[in-house]
Rosetta silent file (secondary structure, phi, psi, omega in degrees, C-alpha in Angstrom):
SEQUENCE: MNHSKPSSRVGGSGVSVASVLLHLLPAVLLFALFAGVGILHVTSRVLVVDMGYRLSKAESEERALTRENDRLKLELATLKNPARLEKLAREKLGMAMPAGPLVIALQPELPGNKRPARVEAREARTVRVAERGSSH
SCORE:     score description
SCORE:     0.000 S_00000001
   1 L     0.000  145.864 -174.618   72.725  113.888   21.408 S_00000001
   2 L  -115.428  129.444 -169.484   74.668  113.141   24.563 S_00000001
   3 L  -121.738  126.949  171.200   72.675  111.331   27.322 S_00000001
   4 L  -126.591  166.185 -170.269   73.970  111.196   30.756 S_00000001
   5 L   -72.175  107.219 -172.219   72.880  109.758   34.091 S_00000001
   6 H   -71.779  -30.481 -178.432   70.757  112.611   35.638 S_00000001
   7 H   -72.411  -16.896  176.843   71.223  110.977   39.202 S_00000001
   8 H   -99.226    0.511  172.364   74.856  111.229   39.524 S_00000001
   9 E   -94.147  145.094  171.530   75.068  114.864   38.649 S_00000001
  10 L  -118.728  135.132  172.755   73.856  117.791   40.677 S_00000001
  11 L    69.823  -13.096 -155.660   72.645  120.770   38.878 S_00000001
  12 L    80.534    5.416 -175.838   74.591  120.197   35.595 S_00000001
  13 L   -93.719   15.188  173.113   77.805  121.819   36.822 S_00000001
  14 L    87.767    0.950  173.399   79.737  118.308   36.705 S_00000001
  15 L  -103.324  125.117 -165.289   79.921  117.433   40.339 S_00000001
  16 E   -87.562  161.876  176.341   78.892  114.202   41.394 S_00000001
  17 H   -78.488   -4.751  173.988   77.540  113.157   44.855 S_00000001
  18 H   -79.251  -53.629 -177.840   80.159  110.825   45.305 S_00000001
  19 H   -63.256  -28.391  176.914   82.882  113.334   44.897 S_00000001
  20 H   -81.581  -29.298  170.017   81.113  115.707   47.201 S_00000001
  21 H   -64.638  -29.496  178.123   81.147  113.009   49.922 S_00000001
  22 H   -64.320  -32.518  165.908   84.566  112.215   49.286 S_00000001
  23 H   -70.583  -24.599  177.742   85.495  115.901   50.059 S_00000001
  24 H  -102.778   -6.323  176.216   83.437  116.053   53.202 S_00000001
  25 H   -63.429  -37.024  170.527   84.818  112.633   54.644 S_00000001
  26 H   -66.958  -36.005  175.183   87.891  114.319   56.275 S_00000001
  27 H   -73.527  -48.089  177.138   85.769  116.762   58.003 S_00000001
  28 H   -56.469  -44.372 -167.584   83.110  114.375   59.114 S_00000001
  29 H   -70.869  -39.314  162.594   85.834  111.950   60.360 S_00000001
  30 H   -41.848  -51.449 -173.979   87.554  115.129   62.019 S_00000001
  31 H   -69.721  -42.609  175.501   84.334  115.900   63.640 S_00000001
  32 H   -67.160  -38.241  174.149   83.619  112.377   64.772 S_00000001
  33 H   -49.304  -57.561  169.493   87.048  112.492   66.369 S_00000001
  34 H   -43.499  -51.588 -172.196   86.470  115.742   68.351 S_00000001
  35 H   -60.937  -39.809 -175.806   83.059  114.241   69.350 S_00000001
  36 H   -84.807  -21.345  157.433   84.575  111.110   70.695 S_00000001
  37 H   -58.544  -49.157 -175.180   87.374  112.946   72.595 S_00000001
  38 H   -69.554  -30.778  173.313   84.969  115.066   74.112 S_00000001
  39 H   -54.694  -56.432 -167.828   82.644  112.296   75.091 S_00000001
  40 H   -62.059  -57.054  179.023   85.655  110.429   76.685 S_00000001
  41 H   -46.274  -45.177 -176.010   86.814  113.717   78.487 S_00000001
  42 H   -67.704  -48.779  169.680   83.319  114.526   79.837 S_00000001
  43 H   -40.695  -49.125 -170.908   83.041  110.680   81.006 S_00000001
  44 H   -70.725  -31.108  177.862   86.333  110.989   82.698 S_00000001
  45 H   -64.611  -51.347  176.412   85.365  114.182   84.401 S_00000001
  46 H   -46.467  -61.903 -169.428   82.016  112.549   85.638 S_00000001
  47 H   -60.613  -21.088 -167.561   83.798  109.735   87.120 S_00000001
  48 H   -81.449  -56.571 -178.891   86.566  111.711   88.811 S_00000001
  49 H   -60.217  -43.595  174.515   83.603  113.919   90.593 S_00000001
  50 H   -66.482  -20.727  168.173   81.681  110.781   91.448 S_00000001
  51 H   -66.930  -45.335  173.004   84.954  109.508   92.875 S_00000001
  52 H   -63.079  -55.809  172.664   85.340  112.648   95.043 S_00000001
  53 H   -46.589  -49.650 -176.326   81.794  112.205   96.439 S_00000001
  54 H   -47.385  -65.666 -173.088   82.514  108.708   96.970 S_00000001
  55 H   -54.594  -47.934  176.734   85.842  109.650   98.921 S_00000001
  56 H   -43.445  -49.298  174.835   84.137  112.429  100.713 S_00000001
  57 H   -57.525  -55.046 -175.196   81.496  110.064  102.045 S_00000001
  58 H   -48.809  -59.982 -175.666   84.169  107.527  103.183 S_00000001
  59 H   -49.643  -33.110 -172.327   86.083  110.260  105.017 S_00000001
  60 H   -85.123  -40.358  171.850   82.894  111.537  106.851 S_00000001
  61 H   -58.365  -42.710  170.469   82.030  107.889  107.782 S_00000001
  62 H   -50.586  -49.453 -178.468   85.652  107.366  109.034 S_00000001
  63 H   -70.713  -39.737  166.719   85.324  110.407  111.253 S_00000001
  64 H   -44.483  -40.041  178.866   81.884  109.248  112.736 S_00000001
  65 H   -66.749  -41.038 -170.015   83.607  105.873  113.377 S_00000001
  66 H   -77.831  -23.454  167.914   86.570  107.285  115.124 S_00000001
  67 H   -79.484  -27.560  170.838   84.179  109.387  117.321 S_00000001
  68 H   -76.679  -32.377  173.807   82.081  106.332  118.353 S_00000001
  69 H   -76.114  -41.178 -178.837   85.365  104.482  119.049 S_00000001
  70 H   -67.453  -32.097  170.091   86.884  107.262  121.152 S_00000001
  71 H   -46.981  -56.675 -176.743   83.176  107.497  122.760 S_00000001
  72 H   -70.325  -40.905  179.444   83.263  103.582  123.524 S_00000001
  73 H   -61.119  -40.785  174.945   86.796  103.891  124.745 S_00000001
  74 H   -74.873  -42.146  166.184   85.934  106.324  127.336 S_00000001
  75 H   -50.617  -45.717 -160.130   82.825  104.273  128.424 S_00000001
  76 H   -82.446  -17.578  175.399   84.811  101.225  128.774 S_00000001
  77 H   -67.645  -41.670 -168.177   87.538  103.075  131.020 S_00000001
  78 H   -61.384  -55.809  178.123   84.537  104.544  132.854 S_00000001
  79 H   -53.800  -41.433 -174.625   83.156  100.872  133.346 S_00000001
  80 L   -97.113   15.416  169.980   86.498   99.401  134.472 S_00000001
  81 L   -61.206  130.915 -170.685   87.159  102.112  136.995 S_00000001
  82 H   -67.045  -36.457 -175.543   88.148  100.322  140.264 S_00000001
  83 H   -60.509  -44.406  176.298   86.241  102.788  142.461 S_00000001
  84 H   -57.226  -55.151 -177.535   83.184  102.040  140.443 S_00000001
  85 H   -51.273  -50.604 -168.999   83.617   98.204  140.493 S_00000001
  86 H   -69.075  -47.600  172.909   84.256   98.290  144.267 S_00000001
  87 H   -51.951  -57.865  176.186   80.917  100.354  144.898 S_00000001
  88 H   -40.762  -48.795  170.228   78.976   97.565  142.739 S_00000001
  89 H   -42.986  -56.813 -175.296   80.544   95.174  144.579 S_00000001
  90 H   -84.220  -54.041 -179.470   79.676   96.336  147.978 S_00000001
  91 H   -59.657  -54.920 -165.129   76.140   97.577  146.874 S_00000001
  92 L   -93.372  -28.421 -163.611   74.625   95.196  144.370 S_00000001
  93 L  -106.286  -17.912 -171.495   76.594   92.212  145.471 S_00000001
  94 L    59.972   22.332 -177.575   76.753   92.588  149.191 S_00000001
  95 L   -81.711  160.737  167.370   80.698   92.070  149.162 S_00000001
  96 L  -142.809  156.640  169.084   83.048   93.646  151.678 S_00000001
  97 L   -57.567  145.254  174.577   86.780   93.880  151.983 S_00000001
  98 L   -91.852  159.543  177.602   88.037   91.054  154.245 S_00000001
  99 L   -60.544  147.725 -168.586   89.692   91.499  157.513 S_00000001
 100 H   -67.204  -27.467  175.107   93.311   91.671  157.437 S_00000001
 101 H   -79.134   -0.107  178.961   94.099   88.200  158.816 S_00000001
 102 H   -89.030  -16.140  167.946   91.904   86.701  156.114 S_00000001
 103 L   -68.751  111.478  176.726   94.164   87.740  153.318 S_00000001
 104 L  -107.701  130.843  171.916   96.421   84.893  152.235 S_00000001
 105 L   -86.419  137.086  168.777   99.438   85.963  149.875 S_00000001
 106 L   -97.477  146.160  164.182  100.265   83.007  147.535 S_00000001
 107 L   -77.063  145.622 -166.982  103.510   82.334  146.244 S_00000001
 108 L   -68.163  137.844  162.839  103.915   82.587  142.211 S_00000001
 109 L   -90.423  136.682 -174.399  103.780   78.957  140.798 S_00000001
 110 L  -104.969  156.359 -165.405  107.094   77.753  139.413 S_00000001
 111 L   -56.196  -26.227 -170.174  107.154   75.477  136.712 S_00000001
 112 L   -88.402  -34.720 -159.775  108.394   72.341  138.694 S_00000001
 113 L   -99.935  144.021  173.801  106.064   73.062  142.122 S_00000001
 114 L  -120.652  129.496  176.600  102.339   72.287  142.065 S_00000001
 115 L  -111.835  159.589 -173.441  100.471   73.786  144.732 S_00000001
 116 L   -49.009  156.337  179.946   97.137   72.416  146.146 S_00000001
 117 L   -75.021  -15.890 -178.573   93.973   73.232  143.826 S_00000001
 118 L  -143.596  126.138 -179.967   92.464   74.913  146.769 S_00000001
 119 L  -100.854  120.456 -166.111   94.094   76.934  149.551 S_00000001
 120 L   -97.055  134.518  164.364   91.960   77.092  152.944 S_00000001
 121 L   -67.844  151.226  175.188   92.399   80.058  155.373 S_00000001
 122 L   -40.450  -63.675  177.334   93.463   79.593  159.055 S_00000001
 123 L  -101.185  102.371 -168.940   90.082   80.578  160.045 S_00000001
 124 H  -100.677   13.911 -177.861   87.726   79.273  157.629 S_00000001
 125 H   -77.127  -24.183  174.410   84.572   79.897  159.536 S_00000001
 126 H  -112.471   26.900 -179.402   83.997   83.297  157.683 S_00000001
 127 L  -103.014  137.417  178.240   85.697   82.566  154.338 S_00000001
 128 L  -117.636  123.705  174.022   83.690   82.347  151.143 S_00000001
 129 L   -94.142  138.738  171.832   85.282   80.661  148.164 S_00000001
 130 L  -128.185  136.614  178.728   83.891   81.719  144.734 S_00000001
 131 L  -105.720  153.727  177.063   85.163   79.723  141.694 S_00000001
 132 L  -109.687  134.112  170.104   85.064   81.249  138.147 S_00000001
 133 L    83.998    4.545  174.097   83.682   79.813  135.517 S_00000001
 134 L   -80.926  130.140 -171.233   81.699   76.936  137.209 S_00000001
 135 L  -120.678   40.328 -179.666   78.362   76.388  135.952 S_00000001
 136 L   -95.871    0.000    0.000   77.100   73.879  138.254 S_00000001
């Protein structure tokens, strides 16, 4: 009698489980390769779409900041308008343009020449001197 191992044969046709697995191995490896490539492709597409959304958001933010910058430049130009500043000086600070003889033109300071720290007007009775930056 011929006794053979019943676990290594399938159905009595003489085909072992190991030989079936050996024949299926290339197909399984090919399937795994395609699955890996598919996963990488989908991952890369998701990253590209995500980056597109981020780029769109950044461009939108850039446009909003540009509009805000333009608005602030216009506001600055309005605030620096000489007519507005003159009106504020007159109305809020009580200032007025000096009369003609009270205006003194100073010569530009040359490197070797020093001028006095304070220049007095000829008629000092109506001249008020304001000093910048003094915190006394």
